[in-house]
Amino acid sequence: MRKKVILITGASGEVGQALIRHLAADGNNQVVSMDLRPLPDDLHGLSHHVVGNLLDNMLLARIVSQYEVDAIYHLAALLSTSSEFTPDVAHQVNVEGTLALLKMATEQSQWRGRSIQFIFPSSIAVYGMPEMEQSKGLYQRVREWEWNQPRTMYGCNKLYCELLGEYFGRHYRQLAAEQPVMVDFRALRFPGLISALTVPSGGTSDYAPEMIHAAAQGKPYACFVREDVRIPFMAMPDAVDSLLQLAHAPREKLTRSVYNVRAFSLTAAEIRDLVVASFPEAEITFVPDVKRQAIVDSWPGDIDDSAAQQDWDWRPNYDAARTFTEYLIPNIAQRYAK
Ligand code: AKB
C-alpha cells in the first residue's frame, strides 16, 4: 500500500523549510520534500527528503511509484535576480519543472478519481509598471488583472505558470469525449518575503532581509536600491499561513485561481529606520545598482488583496511593527547569538 503524502518541491528554500515545520507538526500529515540541496539538520525527521532535480522524470516517477500524492506545494524556482543571469535555466526550472508537476498531478487526479491540490506561489514579479515617473504613486494598489507585463524572466515564468495552472485546472483535454478529473490549482502572488530564520538568495526584494540580517550580525550593509523605493512585504509566518489558508479554503468559495496577498508596504528608508530602531549601531548605506533598481521599480508599490480577504478571509497577522518587534528581532537575535 502506498502512503498518502504531501509533496513539497524547493523544500530547502525559505518558504519550504517553514512549511515543512508547519505541516509536520500535524501528526496526520506525511511530508515528502524535494530539493537540489539537503535539508538543514534541524528539519531532519520531519519529512522524507529526496535530494534531486525536479526536471529528472525518473525521480518524479519514483516518487509516484512509492507514494500517493495528495497535494503538491510547488515552491521550487529560480528567483528574479538569478534568473536574469541564466534565463534558459530559469525557464527550464520555472516553467518546464512546473509543467512536469502539473502533468504528474493531473495523472494522479485521474488515477484517484479526485482532484489533487496544486498550490503555487507566484509573485509580484508578474507585474510590470509603466516606466514613467510617479507610476507607483498613480497606481496605488494593483489588482490581479492589471499591469501583467513583467520585465524579468522570472516574472514571465510565474505569469505563464499561473496560466498553465488554470488551463490544467479548467480546460485540460477540453475536446475529449469525457471530461477528465482536473487538478485543483490555487496560486498566491507573494510580495517580498522576510524570514528571521533564513537569508534569501537570488531575489531582488532581498535588500530588506539582507539589511536586517546584516544589522543583527553587526555587519555594514550597502542597500542596492534607492531609499524611496517602495514594494509590499510579508513576514514568513504569514506567508506560510496564507498558503495553508488558501489550501484549506472550500473550493466553492474561490472566485479566482490566483490571489494577491500582502501585509505591509514600506520604502527602503522606512525599513532602514525600523532596523536602526532595533539595532542602533547598524551601518546602512544606499548604493543603488541601476539594473536591479529598475526591476524593483517595475513592481507595484502595493497590491490589492481584497479578493483573498473576501473569498477566504485572508488577514495578515504581522503588520510592519509586529513583524519587527515580535517576529524578526527576537528570532534573529537568538539565531546570531548561537
Ligand atoms: C524575488 O525577489 O525574486 C522574489 C519575489 C519578489 O518573488 N522574492
Short mmCIF file of C-alpha atoms and ligand atoms in Angstrom, two decimals:
data_model
loop_
_atom_site.label_atom_id
_atom_site.label_comp_id
_atom_site.label_asym_id
_atom_site.label_seq_id
_atom_site.Cartn_x
_atom_site.Cartn_y
_atom_site.Cartn_z
CA MET A 1 0.00 0.00 0.00
CA ARG A 2 1.44 3.41 -0.98
CA LYS A 3 1.47 6.09 1.69
CA LYS A 4 -0.56 9.26 1.17
CA VAL A 5 1.76 12.23 1.25
CA ILE A 6 2.03 15.98 0.72
CA LEU A 7 4.82 16.77 -1.72
CA ILE A 8 6.86 19.98 -1.29
CA THR A 9 9.32 20.97 -4.01
CA GLY A 10 12.02 23.57 -3.40
CA ALA A 11 11.75 22.45 0.20
CA SER A 12 15.19 23.66 1.31
CA GLY A 13 14.32 27.27 0.48
CA GLU A 14 12.93 29.78 2.96
CA VAL A 15 9.21 29.07 2.43
CA GLY A 16 9.79 25.32 2.14
CA GLN A 17 11.55 25.00 5.48
CA ALA A 18 8.80 26.91 7.26
CA LEU A 19 6.09 24.89 5.52
CA ILE A 20 7.68 21.56 6.48
CA ARG A 21 7.74 22.66 10.13
CA HIS A 22 4.05 23.56 10.00
CA LEU A 23 2.79 20.54 8.05
CA ALA A 24 4.86 18.03 10.01
CA ALA A 25 3.55 19.45 13.31
CA ASP A 26 0.21 17.77 12.45
CA GLY A 27 0.88 14.09 13.03
CA ASN A 28 -1.70 13.15 10.34
CA ASN A 29 0.49 14.62 7.60
CA GLN A 30 3.28 12.67 5.92
CA VAL A 31 5.54 15.04 4.03
CA VAL A 32 7.85 14.21 1.13
CA SER A 33 10.19 17.07 0.35
CA MET A 34 12.41 17.58 -2.65
CA ASP A 35 15.26 19.93 -3.43
CA LEU A 36 18.68 20.04 -5.07
CA ARG A 37 20.04 20.68 -1.58
CA PRO A 38 19.67 18.64 1.61
CA LEU A 39 17.52 19.99 4.40
CA PRO A 40 19.19 21.71 7.34
CA ASP A 41 19.83 19.41 10.31
CA ASP A 42 17.03 20.80 12.46
CA LEU A 43 14.44 19.59 9.92
CA HIS A 44 15.66 16.00 9.80
CA GLY A 45 12.97 13.53 10.63
CA LEU A 46 10.15 15.95 9.76
CA SER A 47 9.87 14.80 6.14
CA HIS A 48 11.16 12.14 3.82
CA HIS A 49 13.63 14.29 1.89
CA VAL A 50 14.68 13.49 -1.67
CA VAL A 51 17.76 15.30 -2.98
CA GLY A 52 17.34 15.63 -6.72
CA ASN A 53 16.33 17.64 -9.73
CA LEU A 54 12.70 18.36 -10.47
CA LEU A 55 13.50 18.02 -14.16
CA ASP A 56 14.53 14.40 -13.64
CA ASN A 57 11.46 12.45 -14.84
CA MET A 58 12.73 9.25 -13.27
CA LEU A 59 12.79 10.93 -9.89
CA LEU A 60 9.17 12.06 -10.20
CA ALA A 61 8.22 8.58 -11.43
CA ARG A 62 9.92 7.07 -8.39
CA ILE A 63 8.02 9.36 -6.03
CA VAL A 64 4.71 8.42 -7.70
CA SER A 65 5.54 4.73 -7.52
CA GLN A 66 6.23 4.97 -3.79
CA TYR A 67 3.58 7.43 -2.64
CA GLU A 68 0.02 8.57 -3.29
CA VAL A 69 0.49 12.30 -3.67
CA ASP A 70 -2.49 14.06 -2.05
CA ALA A 71 -1.33 17.64 -2.51
CA ILE A 72 1.62 19.47 -4.02
CA TYR A 73 3.21 22.68 -2.79
CA HIS A 74 5.41 23.58 -5.72
CA LEU A 75 7.92 26.07 -4.35
CA ALA A 76 11.00 25.28 -6.47
CA ALA A 77 12.03 28.28 -8.57
CA LEU A 78 14.98 30.38 -9.59
CA LEU A 79 14.26 33.88 -8.27
CA SER A 80 14.29 37.13 -10.19
CA THR A 81 17.94 38.19 -9.99
CA SER A 82 19.36 34.67 -10.55
CA SER A 83 17.02 34.16 -13.49
CA GLU A 84 18.41 37.20 -15.29
CA PHE A 85 21.90 35.66 -15.24
CA THR A 86 20.72 32.28 -16.56
CA PRO A 87 17.39 32.86 -18.34
CA ASP A 88 17.43 29.50 -20.15
CA VAL A 89 17.95 27.57 -16.94
CA ALA A 90 15.30 29.73 -15.28
CA HIS A 91 12.85 28.81 -18.00
CA GLN A 92 13.66 25.13 -17.60
CA VAL A 93 13.28 25.11 -13.83
CA ASN A 94 10.43 27.59 -13.50
CA VAL A 95 8.32 26.56 -16.49
CA GLU A 96 9.30 23.03 -17.52
CA GLY A 97 9.54 21.96 -13.88
CA THR A 98 6.04 23.30 -13.22
CA LEU A 99 4.67 21.68 -16.36
CA ALA A 100 6.12 18.29 -15.36
CA LEU A 101 4.49 18.55 -11.95
CA LEU A 102 1.15 19.71 -13.33
CA LYS A 103 1.14 16.66 -15.59
CA MET A 104 2.02 14.45 -12.67
CA ALA A 105 -0.77 16.00 -10.57
CA THR A 106 -3.21 15.51 -13.45
CA GLU A 107 -2.26 11.85 -13.77
CA GLN A 108 -2.66 11.38 -10.03
CA SER A 109 -6.07 13.08 -10.15
CA GLN A 110 -7.25 10.70 -12.89
CA TRP A 111 -5.94 7.65 -11.08
CA ARG A 112 -7.50 8.64 -7.82
CA GLY A 113 -10.75 9.90 -9.36
CA ARG A 114 -10.45 13.12 -7.39
CA SER A 115 -8.66 16.43 -7.82
CA ILE A 116 -5.15 16.68 -6.44
CA GLN A 117 -4.44 20.08 -4.95
CA PHE A 118 -1.66 22.06 -6.56
CA ILE A 119 -0.56 25.08 -4.53
CA PHE A 120 1.65 27.50 -6.42
CA PRO A 121 3.42 30.57 -5.01
CA SER A 122 3.58 33.23 -7.68
CA SER A 123 4.97 36.71 -7.15
CA ILE A 124 4.61 40.47 -7.53
CA ALA A 125 7.22 39.95 -10.26
CA VAL A 126 4.32 39.16 -12.64
CA TYR A 127 3.57 42.90 -12.63
CA GLY A 128 5.42 45.41 -14.78
CA MET A 129 4.53 49.00 -14.01
CA PRO A 130 4.94 51.59 -16.75
CA GLU A 131 8.36 53.20 -16.86
CA MET A 132 7.26 56.69 -16.01
CA GLU A 133 7.96 58.91 -13.07
CA GLN A 134 5.38 58.51 -10.31
CA SER A 135 3.78 55.43 -11.88
CA LYS A 136 3.81 53.70 -8.48
CA GLY A 137 2.09 56.73 -6.97
CA LEU A 138 -0.53 56.80 -9.70
CA TYR A 139 -1.42 53.10 -9.45
CA GLN A 140 -1.55 52.57 -5.73
CA ARG A 141 -2.84 49.08 -5.09
CA VAL A 142 -2.62 46.96 -8.18
CA ARG A 143 -5.29 44.32 -8.77
CA GLU A 144 -4.65 40.81 -10.09
CA TRP A 145 -5.51 41.53 -13.73
CA GLU A 146 -3.71 44.88 -14.01
CA TRP A 147 -0.20 45.52 -15.39
CA ASN A 148 0.56 41.88 -16.16
CA GLN A 149 3.61 42.89 -18.19
CA PRO A 150 6.64 41.55 -16.35
CA ARG A 151 10.11 42.74 -17.27
CA THR A 152 12.01 39.73 -15.84
CA MET A 153 12.34 36.15 -16.98
CA TYR A 154 11.16 35.06 -13.53
CA GLY A 155 8.06 37.29 -13.79
CA CYS A 156 7.25 35.91 -17.26
CA ASN A 157 7.74 32.36 -15.98
CA LYS A 158 5.45 32.89 -12.99
CA LEU A 159 2.72 34.55 -15.06
CA TYR A 160 2.78 31.79 -17.66
CA CYS A 161 2.72 29.08 -14.99
CA GLU A 162 -0.35 30.71 -13.44
CA LEU A 163 -2.00 30.38 -16.85
CA LEU A 164 -0.81 26.81 -17.24
CA GLY A 165 -2.24 26.01 -13.82
CA GLU A 166 -5.60 27.50 -14.80
CA TYR A 167 -5.51 25.52 -18.02
CA PHE A 168 -4.81 22.22 -16.23
CA GLY A 169 -7.40 23.12 -13.63
CA ARG A 170 -10.22 24.05 -16.01
CA HIS A 171 -9.68 23.23 -19.66
CA TYR A 172 -7.30 20.29 -19.92
CA ARG A 173 -8.40 17.88 -22.69
CA GLN A 174 -11.46 20.08 -23.29
CA LEU A 175 -12.20 18.34 -26.59
CA ALA A 176 -12.15 14.79 -25.18
CA ALA A 177 -15.46 12.89 -25.11
CA GLU A 178 -15.28 12.55 -21.34
CA GLN A 179 -14.11 15.34 -19.05
CA PRO A 180 -11.05 14.14 -17.15
CA VAL A 181 -10.68 14.81 -13.42
CA MET A 182 -8.66 18.01 -13.23
CA VAL A 183 -6.11 19.45 -10.87
CA ASP A 184 -7.31 21.79 -8.11
CA PHE A 185 -4.89 24.63 -8.92
CA ARG A 186 -4.56 27.53 -6.46
CA ALA A 187 -1.94 30.29 -6.59
CA LEU A 188 -0.84 33.23 -4.47
CA ARG A 189 1.11 36.22 -5.62
CA PHE A 190 3.59 36.89 -2.82
CA PRO A 191 5.18 40.25 -2.10
CA GLY A 192 8.81 40.34 -0.87
CA LEU A 193 9.14 37.83 1.97
CA ILE A 194 11.15 38.38 5.13
CA SER A 195 12.30 35.48 7.28
CA ALA A 196 14.13 35.55 10.59
CA LEU A 197 15.50 32.05 10.11
CA THR A 198 16.82 32.04 6.56
CA VAL A 199 18.63 34.62 4.42
CA PRO A 200 17.28 34.55 0.87
CA SER A 201 19.47 34.47 -2.20
CA GLY A 202 18.85 35.25 -5.83
CA GLY A 203 15.85 37.55 -5.37
CA THR A 204 15.54 41.27 -5.99
CA SER A 205 13.42 42.01 -2.92
CA ASP A 206 16.32 40.58 -0.89
CA TYR A 207 17.56 44.03 0.17
CA ALA A 208 15.04 44.06 3.03
CA PRO A 209 16.02 40.74 4.67
CA GLU A 210 19.71 41.35 3.87
CA MET A 211 19.59 44.71 5.66
CA ILE A 212 18.03 43.16 8.76
CA HIS A 213 20.33 40.12 8.92
CA ALA A 214 23.45 42.27 8.35
CA ALA A 215 22.45 44.63 11.18
CA ALA A 216 21.82 41.71 13.54
CA GLN A 217 25.33 40.41 12.83
CA GLY A 218 26.91 43.85 13.30
CA LYS A 219 27.93 43.97 9.61
CA PRO A 220 27.67 47.08 7.42
CA TYR A 221 25.16 46.89 4.58
CA ALA A 222 25.06 48.77 1.27
CA CYS A 223 21.47 48.63 0.03
CA PHE A 224 21.24 48.09 -3.74
CA VAL A 225 18.04 50.15 -4.22
CA ARG A 226 17.21 53.83 -3.62
CA GLU A 227 15.84 54.97 -0.28
CA ASP A 228 12.46 55.94 -1.75
CA VAL A 229 11.70 52.64 -3.46
CA ARG A 230 8.52 51.02 -2.15
CA ILE A 231 7.16 47.50 -2.55
CA PRO A 232 4.88 45.31 -0.41
CA PHE A 233 6.31 42.77 2.03
CA MET A 234 5.20 39.97 4.31
CA ALA A 235 6.74 38.11 7.25
CA MET A 236 7.39 34.42 6.73
CA PRO A 237 4.79 33.16 9.28
CA ASP A 238 2.09 35.00 7.30
CA ALA A 239 3.43 33.61 4.02
CA VAL A 240 3.10 30.06 5.33
CA ASP A 241 -0.32 30.81 6.84
CA SER A 242 -1.57 32.24 3.57
CA LEU A 243 -0.53 29.12 1.66
CA LEU A 244 -2.22 26.87 4.22
CA GLN A 245 -5.35 29.02 4.39
CA LEU A 246 -5.70 29.02 0.63
CA ALA A 247 -5.21 25.24 0.59
CA HIS A 248 -7.95 24.80 3.23
CA ALA A 249 -10.44 27.20 1.64
CA PRO A 250 -13.60 25.49 0.34
CA ARG A 251 -13.34 25.28 -3.45
CA GLU A 252 -16.79 26.77 -3.99
CA LYS A 253 -15.73 29.98 -2.21
CA LEU A 254 -12.89 30.64 -4.62
CA THR A 255 -13.77 33.09 -7.36
CA ARG A 256 -10.25 33.10 -8.79
CA SER A 257 -7.31 30.72 -9.20
CA VAL A 258 -4.71 33.38 -8.44
CA TYR A 259 -4.81 35.78 -5.47
CA ASN A 260 -2.71 38.74 -4.38
CA VAL A 261 -1.62 38.66 -0.73
CA ARG A 262 0.32 41.35 1.16
CA ALA A 263 0.93 42.51 4.69
CA PHE A 264 2.58 45.96 4.59
CA SER A 265 4.25 48.27 2.12
CA LEU A 266 7.44 50.12 3.05
CA THR A 267 10.13 52.17 1.37
CA ALA A 268 13.73 51.02 1.73
CA ALA A 269 14.32 54.05 4.00
CA GLU A 270 11.39 53.04 6.24
CA ILE A 271 12.87 49.55 6.54
CA ARG A 272 16.23 51.10 7.44
CA ASP A 273 14.53 53.19 10.15
CA LEU A 274 12.87 50.12 11.67
CA VAL A 275 16.18 48.24 11.59
CA VAL A 276 18.05 51.13 13.21
CA ALA A 277 15.37 51.40 15.92
CA SER A 278 16.20 47.82 16.92
CA PHE A 279 19.91 47.83 16.12
CA PRO A 280 21.09 51.42 16.77
CA GLU A 281 24.65 50.54 15.72
CA ALA A 282 23.53 49.37 12.25
CA GLU A 283 25.59 50.84 9.40
CA ILE A 284 23.26 51.08 6.39
CA THR A 285 24.11 52.99 3.24
CA PHE A 286 22.33 53.23 -0.11
CA VAL A 287 24.38 52.37 -3.19
CA PRO A 288 21.76 51.68 -5.88
CA ASP A 289 22.53 49.17 -8.60
CA VAL A 290 20.66 50.75 -11.52
CA LYS A 291 19.77 47.44 -13.13
CA ARG A 292 18.36 45.75 -10.05
CA GLN A 293 16.74 49.05 -9.13
CA ALA A 294 14.90 49.05 -12.47
CA ILE A 295 13.45 45.63 -11.68
CA VAL A 296 12.14 46.79 -8.30
CA ASP A 297 10.82 49.99 -9.91
CA SER A 298 8.72 47.83 -12.24
CA TRP A 299 7.00 46.13 -9.28
CA PRO A 300 3.96 47.82 -7.74
CA GLY A 301 4.29 49.89 -4.57
CA ASP A 302 1.42 47.85 -3.17
CA ILE A 303 -1.11 45.26 -4.30
CA ASP A 304 -4.84 44.85 -3.68
CA ASP A 305 -5.62 41.66 -1.76
CA SER A 306 -9.36 42.28 -1.34
CA ALA A 307 -10.28 39.15 -3.35
CA ALA A 308 -8.31 36.98 -0.89
CA GLN A 309 -9.92 38.84 2.03
CA GLN A 310 -13.42 38.30 0.65
CA ASP A 311 -13.11 34.73 -0.62
CA TRP A 312 -11.12 33.03 2.13
CA ASP A 313 -10.92 35.64 4.91
CA TRP A 314 -7.27 36.37 4.37
CA ARG A 315 -5.84 38.75 7.02
CA PRO A 316 -2.12 39.04 7.78
CA ASN A 317 -1.21 38.66 11.46
CA TYR A 318 2.00 40.67 11.20
CA ASP A 319 1.98 44.35 10.28
CA ALA A 320 5.37 46.09 9.95
CA ALA A 321 5.70 46.90 13.66
CA ARG A 322 4.76 43.41 14.83
CA THR A 323 6.99 41.82 12.18
CA PHE A 324 9.97 43.61 13.69
CA THR A 325 9.19 43.56 17.40
CA GLU A 326 7.61 40.12 17.80
CA TYR A 327 9.00 38.06 14.95
CA LEU A 328 12.27 39.35 13.48
CA ILE A 329 14.12 40.86 16.40
CA PRO A 330 13.71 38.05 18.96
CA ASN A 331 14.30 35.24 16.44
CA ILE A 332 17.21 36.90 14.67
CA ALA A 333 18.89 37.84 17.94
CA GLN A 334 18.62 34.21 19.04
CA ARG A 335 19.91 32.95 15.69
CA TYR A 336 23.09 35.05 15.75
CA ALA A 337 23.67 34.64 19.48
CA LYS A 338 24.36 30.93 18.84
C1 AKB B 1 12.36 37.92 -5.83
O1 AKB B 1 12.86 38.96 -5.39
O2 AKB B 1 12.66 37.40 -6.91
C2 AKB B 1 11.30 37.24 -5.01
C3 AKB B 1 9.95 37.69 -5.43
C4 AKB B 1 9.53 39.09 -5.23
O3 AKB B 1 9.19 36.90 -5.91
N1 AKB B 1 11.50 37.49 -3.62
#
